Coordinates of C-alpha atoms in Angstrom, one line a residue:
Chain A
M134 CA 84.0 17.5 -24.4
I135 CA 83.2 21.3 -23.0
A136 CA 86.0 23.3 -21.5
S137 CA 86.0 23.2 -18.2
S138 CA 87.6 26.6 -16.8
T139 CA 90.2 27.9 -13.7
S140 CA 87.4 27.6 -11.4
A141 CA 86.6 28.6 -8.1
P142 CA 87.7 24.8 -6.0
V143 CA 90.2 24.9 -8.2
E144 CA 91.2 27.9 -6.5
Q145 CA 90.9 26.3 -3.0
A146 CA 92.4 23.5 -3.5
R147 CA 95.2 25.8 -4.2
H148 CA 94.9 27.7 -1.6
W149 CA 94.3 24.9 0.7
R150 CA 97.7 23.0 0.0
R151 CA 99.6 26.3 -0.1
R152 CA 98.9 26.8 3.2
L153 CA 100.3 22.8 4.0
A154 CA 104.0 23.7 2.1
P155 CA 105.6 24.1 5.0
S156 CA 104.4 21.1 7.1
M157 CA 104.5 18.9 4.0
L158 CA 107.3 20.0 2.4
V159 CA 109.8 22.6 3.7
A160 CA 109.3 20.5 7.5
P161 CA 110.5 17.0 6.7
L162 CA 112.9 18.0 4.0
A163 CA 114.7 21.0 6.3
I164 CA 114.9 17.9 9.1
A165 CA 116.7 15.0 6.1
A166 CA 118.9 17.9 5.4
L167 CA 120.0 18.5 8.6
G168 CA 120.7 14.8 10.0
C169 CA 122.9 14.7 6.7
V170 CA 125.0 18.0 7.6
A171 CA 125.2 16.6 11.2
L172 CA 126.5 13.3 9.2
L173 CA 128.7 14.7 6.9
I174 CA 130.4 16.5 9.8
A175 CA 130.2 13.5 12.3
A176 CA 131.6 11.2 9.1
P177 CA 135.5 11.7 9.9
R178 CA 134.9 10.5 12.8
L179 CA 134.0 7.4 11.8
P180 CA 135.0 4.1 11.3
A181 CA 135.0 3.4 6.9
S182 CA 132.4 0.2 7.2
V183 CA 129.8 1.0 9.8
I184 CA 127.2 -1.6 10.9
V185 CA 123.8 -0.5 8.9
H186 CA 121.2 -1.6 10.7
W187 CA 118.1 -2.2 8.1
G188 CA 120.2 -4.2 6.2
A189 CA 118.6 -7.7 5.1
D190 CA 120.1 -9.2 7.6
G191 CA 120.3 -6.9 10.3
T192 CA 124.2 -7.0 10.5
A193 CA 125.5 -6.0 7.0
S194 CA 127.5 -3.5 7.2
G195 CA 128.0 -0.5 5.1
S196 CA 128.8 3.1 4.2
P197 CA 128.2 5.0 6.6
Y198 CA 126.9 7.4 4.1
S199 CA 124.1 5.5 3.2
A200 CA 122.1 7.2 5.8
L201 CA 122.2 10.1 3.6
L202 CA 119.3 8.2 1.7
C203 CA 117.1 9.8 4.1
L204 CA 116.8 12.9 2.1
P205 CA 116.5 11.6 -1.4
L206 CA 113.4 9.0 0.4
T207 CA 111.9 11.9 2.1
A208 CA 112.1 14.2 -0.3
L209 CA 110.4 11.2 -2.6
V210 CA 106.9 10.9 -0.7
S211 CA 106.7 14.3 0.1
A212 CA 106.8 15.6 -3.4
V213 CA 104.2 12.4 -4.4
L214 CA 102.0 13.3 -1.6
W215 CA 102.4 16.8 -2.4
G216 CA 101.4 15.8 -6.1
A217 CA 98.1 14.1 -5.1
L218 CA 96.6 16.7 -3.4
R219 CA 96.4 18.8 -6.7
R220 CA 93.3 18.8 -7.3
P221 CA 90.4 19.7 -5.4
T222 CA 88.7 16.2 -6.8
D223 CA 91.2 14.4 -4.9
V224 CA 90.9 14.8 -1.1
R225 CA 87.3 14.4 0.9
R226 CA 87.7 15.5 5.2
T227 CA 88.7 11.7 6.7
A228 CA 90.6 10.1 9.2
F229 CA 92.6 8.4 6.5
L230 CA 94.1 12.1 5.0
R231 CA 95.0 13.0 8.2
V232 CA 97.5 9.9 7.8
L233 CA 98.5 11.1 4.1
L234 CA 99.2 14.6 6.3
G235 CA 101.0 14.1 8.5
L236 CA 103.1 10.6 7.2
P237 CA 106.1 13.2 5.6
L238 CA 107.0 15.0 8.7
W239 CA 106.6 11.3 10.4
L240 CA 108.5 10.2 7.8
A241 CA 111.7 12.6 8.1
C242 CA 111.7 12.0 11.8
F243 CA 111.7 8.6 11.6
L244 CA 114.6 8.0 9.0
T245 CA 117.0 10.9 9.5
I246 CA 116.7 10.0 13.2
A247 CA 117.0 6.4 12.9
L248 CA 119.6 6.0 10.1
V249 CA 122.2 9.0 11.0
G250 CA 121.5 8.1 14.9
S251 CA 122.3 5.0 14.7
T252 CA 125.5 5.7 12.3
V253 CA 127.0 8.8 14.2
L254 CA 126.7 6.9 17.5
Q255 CA 129.1 4.5 16.6
A256 CA 131.4 7.1 16.4
H257 CA 132.0 6.5 20.2
P258 CA 132.9 3.1 21.4
G259 CA 130.8 2.1 24.0
A260 CA 127.9 3.8 22.7
P261 CA 124.0 3.2 24.0
V262 CA 122.2 0.1 22.2
P263 CA 121.6 0.6 18.0
G264 CA 117.7 -0.1 18.4
V265 CA 117.6 3.3 20.2
P266 CA 118.1 6.1 17.3
L267 CA 115.5 3.6 15.6
L268 CA 113.0 3.9 18.1
V269 CA 113.4 7.9 19.2
G270 CA 113.2 8.3 15.9
F271 CA 109.6 6.1 15.7
V272 CA 108.0 7.5 18.5
V273 CA 109.5 11.5 17.7
G274 CA 108.0 10.7 14.1
L275 CA 104.5 10.1 16.0
V276 CA 103.9 12.8 17.5
A277 CA 105.7 15.6 14.8
G278 CA 103.5 13.8 12.3
G279 CA 99.9 13.2 14.2
V280 CA 100.2 17.5 15.4
A281 CA 101.0 17.6 11.7
G282 CA 98.2 15.9 10.0
L283 CA 96.1 16.8 13.6
T284 CA 96.6 20.5 13.4
A285 CA 96.4 21.0 9.0
P286 CA 93.7 23.1 7.6
E287 CA 90.4 21.5 6.7
P288 CA 90.4 21.0 2.9
P289 CA 87.8 22.9 0.6
A290 CA 84.2 21.1 -0.1
L291 CA 84.4 18.8 -2.5
P292 CA 82.7 19.7 -5.5
A293 CA 78.9 19.2 -6.1
A294 CA 78.1 16.6 -8.8
P295 CA 76.8 18.6 -11.8
A296 CA 73.0 18.0 -12.1
L297 CA 71.3 14.9 -14.1
R298 CA 70.5 15.8 -17.0
A299 CA 67.0 14.0 -18.0
Q300 CA 66.2 12.9 -21.4
P301 CA 62.9 12.5 -23.0
A302 CA 61.8 9.0 -22.3
L303 CA 61.7 6.3 -26.0
R304 CA 59.7 6.5 -28.1
R305 CA 58.7 3.2 -30.1
G306 CA 60.7 3.5 -32.5
E307 CA 63.4 5.0 -31.0
R308 CA 66.8 3.9 -30.6
L309 CA 69.0 5.4 -28.2
V310 CA 73.1 4.8 -27.3
W311 CA 75.6 6.8 -25.3
L312 CA 78.6 6.4 -25.5
G313 CA 81.6 7.4 -23.2
R314 CA 84.9 6.7 -21.5
A315 CA 86.2 7.1 -18.6
T316 CA 90.0 8.3 -18.8
T317 CA 93.2 8.6 -16.0
A318 CA 95.2 11.6 -16.6
P319 CA 97.9 11.2 -18.7
G320 CA 101.0 12.1 -16.3
L321 CA 99.7 9.6 -14.0
G322 CA 99.2 6.9 -16.7
A323 CA 103.0 7.2 -17.6
I324 CA 104.3 7.3 -13.7
V325 CA 102.4 4.1 -13.5
L326 CA 103.4 2.3 -16.1
G327 CA 106.9 3.8 -16.0
A328 CA 107.2 2.8 -12.5
L329 CA 106.2 -0.9 -13.5
G330 CA 108.8 -1.4 -16.8
A331 CA 111.6 -0.2 -15.1
A332 CA 110.5 -2.5 -12.0
A333 CA 110.4 -5.4 -14.8
V334 CA 113.7 -4.4 -16.1
L335 CA 115.5 -4.1 -13.2
V336 CA 114.1 -7.4 -12.4
V337 CA 116.2 -8.3 -15.0
I338 CA 119.6 -6.0 -14.8
A339 CA 119.5 -7.9 -11.0
G340 CA 118.9 -11.1 -12.1
L341 CA 121.0 -11.2 -14.8
A342 CA 124.1 -9.6 -12.4
M343 CA 123.1 -12.7 -9.9
R344 CA 121.5 -15.3 -10.7
P345 CA 119.6 -15.8 -13.9
A346 CA 116.6 -17.3 -12.7
V347 CA 115.8 -14.2 -10.6
A348 CA 115.2 -12.4 -13.7
L349 CA 112.3 -14.4 -14.4
I350 CA 110.5 -12.4 -11.5
A351 CA 110.4 -10.1 -14.4
I352 CA 107.0 -12.0 -15.2
V353 CA 105.3 -10.3 -12.5
P354 CA 105.5 -6.8 -13.3
G355 CA 105.6 -8.1 -17.0
L356 CA 102.0 -9.7 -16.4
L357 CA 100.6 -6.6 -14.9
L358 CA 101.8 -4.2 -17.5
P359 CA 98.9 -5.1 -19.9
L360 CA 96.9 -5.7 -16.8
V361 CA 97.4 -1.6 -15.6
A362 CA 97.4 -0.4 -18.8
S363 CA 94.0 -1.6 -19.6
V364 CA 92.6 -0.2 -16.1
L365 CA 93.5 3.2 -17.6
H366 CA 91.3 3.7 -20.0
W367 CA 87.5 2.4 -20.2
R368 CA 85.2 2.5 -23.0
V369 CA 81.4 3.0 -21.4
R370 CA 77.9 2.3 -22.9
I371 CA 74.6 2.4 -22.9
D372 CA 72.0 1.2 -24.4
T373 CA 68.6 -1.3 -24.7
R374 CA 71.2 -3.8 -23.3
G375 CA 72.5 -2.0 -20.3
V376 CA 75.3 -1.0 -19.3
A377 CA 78.6 -2.1 -20.4
A378 CA 82.3 -1.4 -18.5
V379 CA 85.5 -2.3 -20.8
G380 CA 88.7 -1.5 -20.3
A381 CA 91.1 -0.3 -22.9
L382 CA 92.8 -4.1 -24.4
G383 CA 89.3 -5.8 -24.1
F384 CA 88.7 -6.6 -20.7
P385 CA 88.4 -6.2 -17.9
A386 CA 84.6 -6.3 -18.7
I387 CA 82.3 -5.4 -16.3
R388 CA 78.0 -5.6 -17.3
V389 CA 75.0 -4.3 -16.1
P390 CA 71.6 -6.1 -18.1
L391 CA 68.9 -3.2 -18.5
A392 CA 66.7 -5.9 -15.8
E393 CA 69.2 -5.3 -13.4
V394 CA 69.5 -1.5 -13.4
A395 CA 67.5 0.0 -10.0
G396 CA 68.7 3.7 -10.7
A397 CA 71.2 6.0 -11.8
E398 CA 72.2 8.6 -10.7
V399 CA 74.5 11.7 -10.6
I400 CA 77.7 11.5 -7.7
A401 CA 80.9 13.3 -6.8
V402 CA 83.9 11.1 -5.7
A403 CA 87.4 11.5 -4.5
P404 CA 88.6 8.6 -6.0
I405 CA 91.2 8.2 -2.4
G406 CA 89.1 8.6 0.0
D407 CA 86.3 6.7 -1.2
F408 CA 88.0 4.1 -2.6
G409 CA 91.6 4.1 -0.8
G410 CA 92.7 4.7 -4.6
V411 CA 92.7 4.9 -8.5
G412 CA 91.6 2.5 -11.2
L413 CA 89.6 -0.7 -11.2
R414 CA 87.8 -1.0 -6.9
F415 CA 86.5 -3.4 -5.3
G416 CA 84.4 -2.4 -1.9
R417 CA 81.7 -3.5 0.1
G418 CA 78.7 -3.7 -2.6
V419 CA 80.4 -1.0 -4.9
T420 CA 82.4 -1.8 -7.7
A421 CA 83.9 1.6 -9.0
V422 CA 86.0 2.7 -12.2
A423 CA 87.9 5.9 -10.6
T424 CA 90.1 7.3 -13.0
R425 CA 89.9 10.3 -11.5
G426 CA 88.4 12.7 -9.1
G427 CA 84.9 14.8 -9.8
E428 CA 81.5 13.7 -11.7
A429 CA 80.9 9.3 -11.9
L430 CA 77.3 8.0 -12.8
E431 CA 76.5 5.7 -10.0
V432 CA 74.4 2.4 -11.2
T433 CA 72.6 0.8 -8.4
R434 CA 71.5 -2.5 -9.2
T435 CA 68.1 -4.6 -7.9
D436 CA 70.1 -6.8 -5.4
G437 CA 71.2 -3.3 -3.8
R438 CA 75.1 -3.6 -5.4
R439 CA 76.7 -0.2 -6.6
L440 CA 78.5 -0.1 -10.1
V441 CA 80.2 3.9 -10.2
L442 CA 81.9 4.8 -13.4
T443 CA 83.8 8.1 -13.4
V444 CA 82.9 8.8 -17.1
D445 CA 82.9 12.5 -18.9
D446 CA 79.3 14.2 -18.8
A447 CA 78.1 12.2 -16.5
A448 CA 74.7 13.5 -15.8
T449 CA 73.3 13.2 -20.0
A450 CA 74.8 8.8 -18.6
A451 CA 72.5 9.0 -15.5
G452 CA 70.0 11.1 -18.1
V453 CA 70.1 8.0 -20.6
L454 CA 70.3 4.7 -18.2
Q455 CA 66.7 6.4 -17.0
A456 CA 65.4 7.0 -19.8
L457 CA 65.9 3.9 -21.3
R458 CA 64.3 2.4 -17.3
A459 CA 61.3 4.0 -18.5
Chain B
M291 CA 78.6 11.1 -26.7
L292 CA 74.1 10.5 -27.5
L293 CA 72.9 9.3 -30.4
R294 CA 69.3 9.1 -30.6
I295 CA 67.5 7.8 -33.9
D296 CA 63.7 6.7 -35.0
A297 CA 63.3 3.7 -36.8
G298 CA 59.8 5.1 -37.7
S299 CA 60.5 8.6 -39.1
P300 CA 60.9 8.8 -43.0
E301 CA 64.5 10.6 -42.4
P302 CA 66.5 7.8 -43.6
L303 CA 68.4 6.0 -40.4
F304 CA 71.7 7.0 -41.8
A305 CA 70.7 11.1 -42.8
Q306 CA 69.8 10.4 -39.0
I307 CA 73.2 9.6 -37.3
A308 CA 75.0 11.9 -39.2
A309 CA 72.6 14.6 -37.5
T310 CA 73.5 13.2 -34.8
V311 CA 76.8 14.0 -35.0
R312 CA 76.3 17.4 -36.7
A313 CA 74.3 18.6 -33.4
A314 CA 76.7 17.1 -30.7
V315 CA 79.4 19.3 -32.5
L316 CA 77.2 22.3 -32.7
R317 CA 76.7 22.0 -28.8
G318 CA 80.8 21.7 -28.6
E319 CA 80.1 18.2 -27.2
L320 CA 82.4 16.5 -30.1
A321 CA 85.7 19.0 -30.1
A322 CA 88.1 19.4 -33.3
G323 CA 90.2 15.6 -32.6
E324 CA 87.6 13.9 -30.7
R325 CA 86.9 10.5 -31.8
L326 CA 83.7 9.0 -32.5
P327 CA 83.1 5.2 -31.4
S328 CA 84.0 2.9 -33.9
A329 CA 80.9 1.9 -36.5
K330 CA 81.0 -1.4 -35.6
E331 CA 80.2 -0.1 -32.1
V332 CA 77.5 1.9 -32.6
A333 CA 76.0 -0.4 -35.3
G334 CA 76.1 -3.0 -32.7
S335 CA 74.1 -0.7 -29.9
L336 CA 71.5 1.1 -32.5
D337 CA 71.0 -2.7 -34.2
V338 CA 71.4 -1.3 -37.0
N339 CA 73.5 -2.2 -40.5
L340 CA 77.0 -1.4 -40.4
H341 CA 77.2 -0.3 -43.9
T342 CA 74.1 2.5 -42.5
V343 CA 77.1 3.7 -39.8
L344 CA 79.6 3.9 -42.4
R345 CA 77.6 5.4 -44.8
A346 CA 76.7 8.4 -42.2
Y347 CA 80.4 8.3 -41.8
Q348 CA 81.3 8.7 -45.1
D349 CA 78.9 11.6 -45.3
L350 CA 80.2 13.9 -42.7
R351 CA 83.8 13.1 -44.3
D352 CA 82.2 14.2 -47.6
E353 CA 81.7 17.3 -45.8
G354 CA 84.5 17.8 -44.2
L355 CA 83.4 17.4 -40.5
I356 CA 85.3 13.9 -39.5
E357 CA 88.4 11.9 -41.2
L358 CA 88.2 8.7 -42.1
R359 CA 91.9 7.1 -40.6
R360 CA 92.5 3.5 -40.8
G361 CA 93.7 2.3 -37.6
R362 CA 92.7 5.5 -36.0
G363 CA 88.8 5.2 -37.1
A364 CA 86.2 8.7 -37.9
V365 CA 88.1 11.5 -36.5
I366 CA 86.3 15.5 -36.1
T367 CA 88.6 18.0 -37.5
D368 CA 89.0 21.9 -37.3
R369 CA 85.9 22.4 -39.4
A370 CA 84.4 22.3 -36.4
E371 CA 84.7 25.4 -34.8
R372 CA 83.1 27.0 -37.8
Y373 CA 80.4 24.9 -37.6
R374 CA 79.9 25.4 -33.7
E375 CA 80.4 29.7 -35.4
L376 CA 76.1 29.5 -36.1
H377 CA 75.4 27.6 -32.7
D378 CA 74.1 30.5 -31.3
E379 CA 72.0 31.4 -35.4
I380 CA 70.5 28.5 -36.0
P381 CA 68.2 29.0 -32.9
R382 CA 67.0 32.9 -33.8
L383 CA 67.0 31.5 -37.5
V384 CA 64.4 28.9 -36.2
A385 CA 62.8 31.3 -33.6
R386 CA 62.3 33.9 -36.1
A387 CA 60.8 31.8 -38.7
R388 CA 58.5 30.7 -36.2
D389 CA 57.1 33.9 -35.3
L390 CA 56.1 34.8 -39.0
G391 CA 54.5 31.6 -39.2
V392 CA 57.4 29.7 -41.7
S393 CA 56.6 25.9 -41.4
P394 CA 60.0 23.8 -40.5
S395 CA 59.8 21.8 -44.1
A396 CA 59.1 25.6 -45.3
L397 CA 62.0 27.2 -43.8
L398 CA 64.7 24.2 -44.9
A399 CA 63.5 25.0 -48.2
L400 CA 64.6 28.1 -48.2
V401 CA 68.3 28.3 -46.5
K402 CA 68.7 25.2 -49.0
E403 CA 67.5 27.7 -51.8
A404 CA 69.7 29.9 -51.0
S405 CA 72.5 27.8 -50.0
S406 CA 72.3 26.2 -53.7

């Protein structure tokens, strides 16, 4: 395919994301780190075993150091969200985006105040109700995260979809096929498959340690693995039979007969903003194979439903489909 | 990749398929390392015999533009870069021939003659 160069939209997106670093990375990590320092200072005065409020039955006792978890948890969420905003095609100006932008700060305040607060309070006998830090953390987080999300700078506009590349109509005796693919970035695919694989392994290990029957739960991620692997990469074919999109392992298969194709266009999509995420998505009247952001083929059916495929060279694909219908 | 053939043309179908692949390489739509769709898939879509597509792929392999590997299918080779070099020169030659009133078939014959 034609190599894409580092363009103005990519530069704009990088610049926009850099401006978010204070509220999405620096502040959340600093708050969690401060909480950890406070805990370490208080630790010598704490009993060896404290009540860990977020235990399964609410009264489980644990090490006071378990509150240190607020730092890695905050770092993980901040890093994942930060990574998700890497490309200009990944964001759209929606309310949901504001929630994502405020989430790291909310989480940092909530986790730090709730975990560290409730642990440190136990150094003082007769301290206030243990639920108070939880509530305080939630509210403080809501205010801080809300301010961060609402005051974040407006993201750059989505790059426009390329113009449709019209193809001459078919003459008698002519045959035409367009073969393309919709592919997820290798890094993202590796993360998704790695996480599922790790989940399966963890369940098996935990199951064998507790009760072998529990290991059977690994069947769930085990079954999901091929399904998810299959929707990471799609082969798309457009010919006289219509449009066919087939997952890497032969399933799922989505087909639209040519007689049911009412129109074909090139559109720009942002998977998170438009479909709530990446992969095979179902929305109101729309089915989307959204493996990435950017140009996509939009097929409108005669009954009004739409099929969106993030194929490479969507401009040609749409032109071919229009020519086949002519 | 776009494949377009004309069953009514006197040019054999396998040659038309090979020509489409070459044109895509020349335009830079197919780069070295990219995989062509399987012969079976192409044959089914264009409603032609599987052997017609295989013949086209074999011709492309013989000229070194693709590699046929068991299990991996047809892969574009590094020669694609060399084809690409001709991208600007061929239209120039064709335009010049048109200006001079040399017919396409005569130009083709001249190129063949000069290459042999």
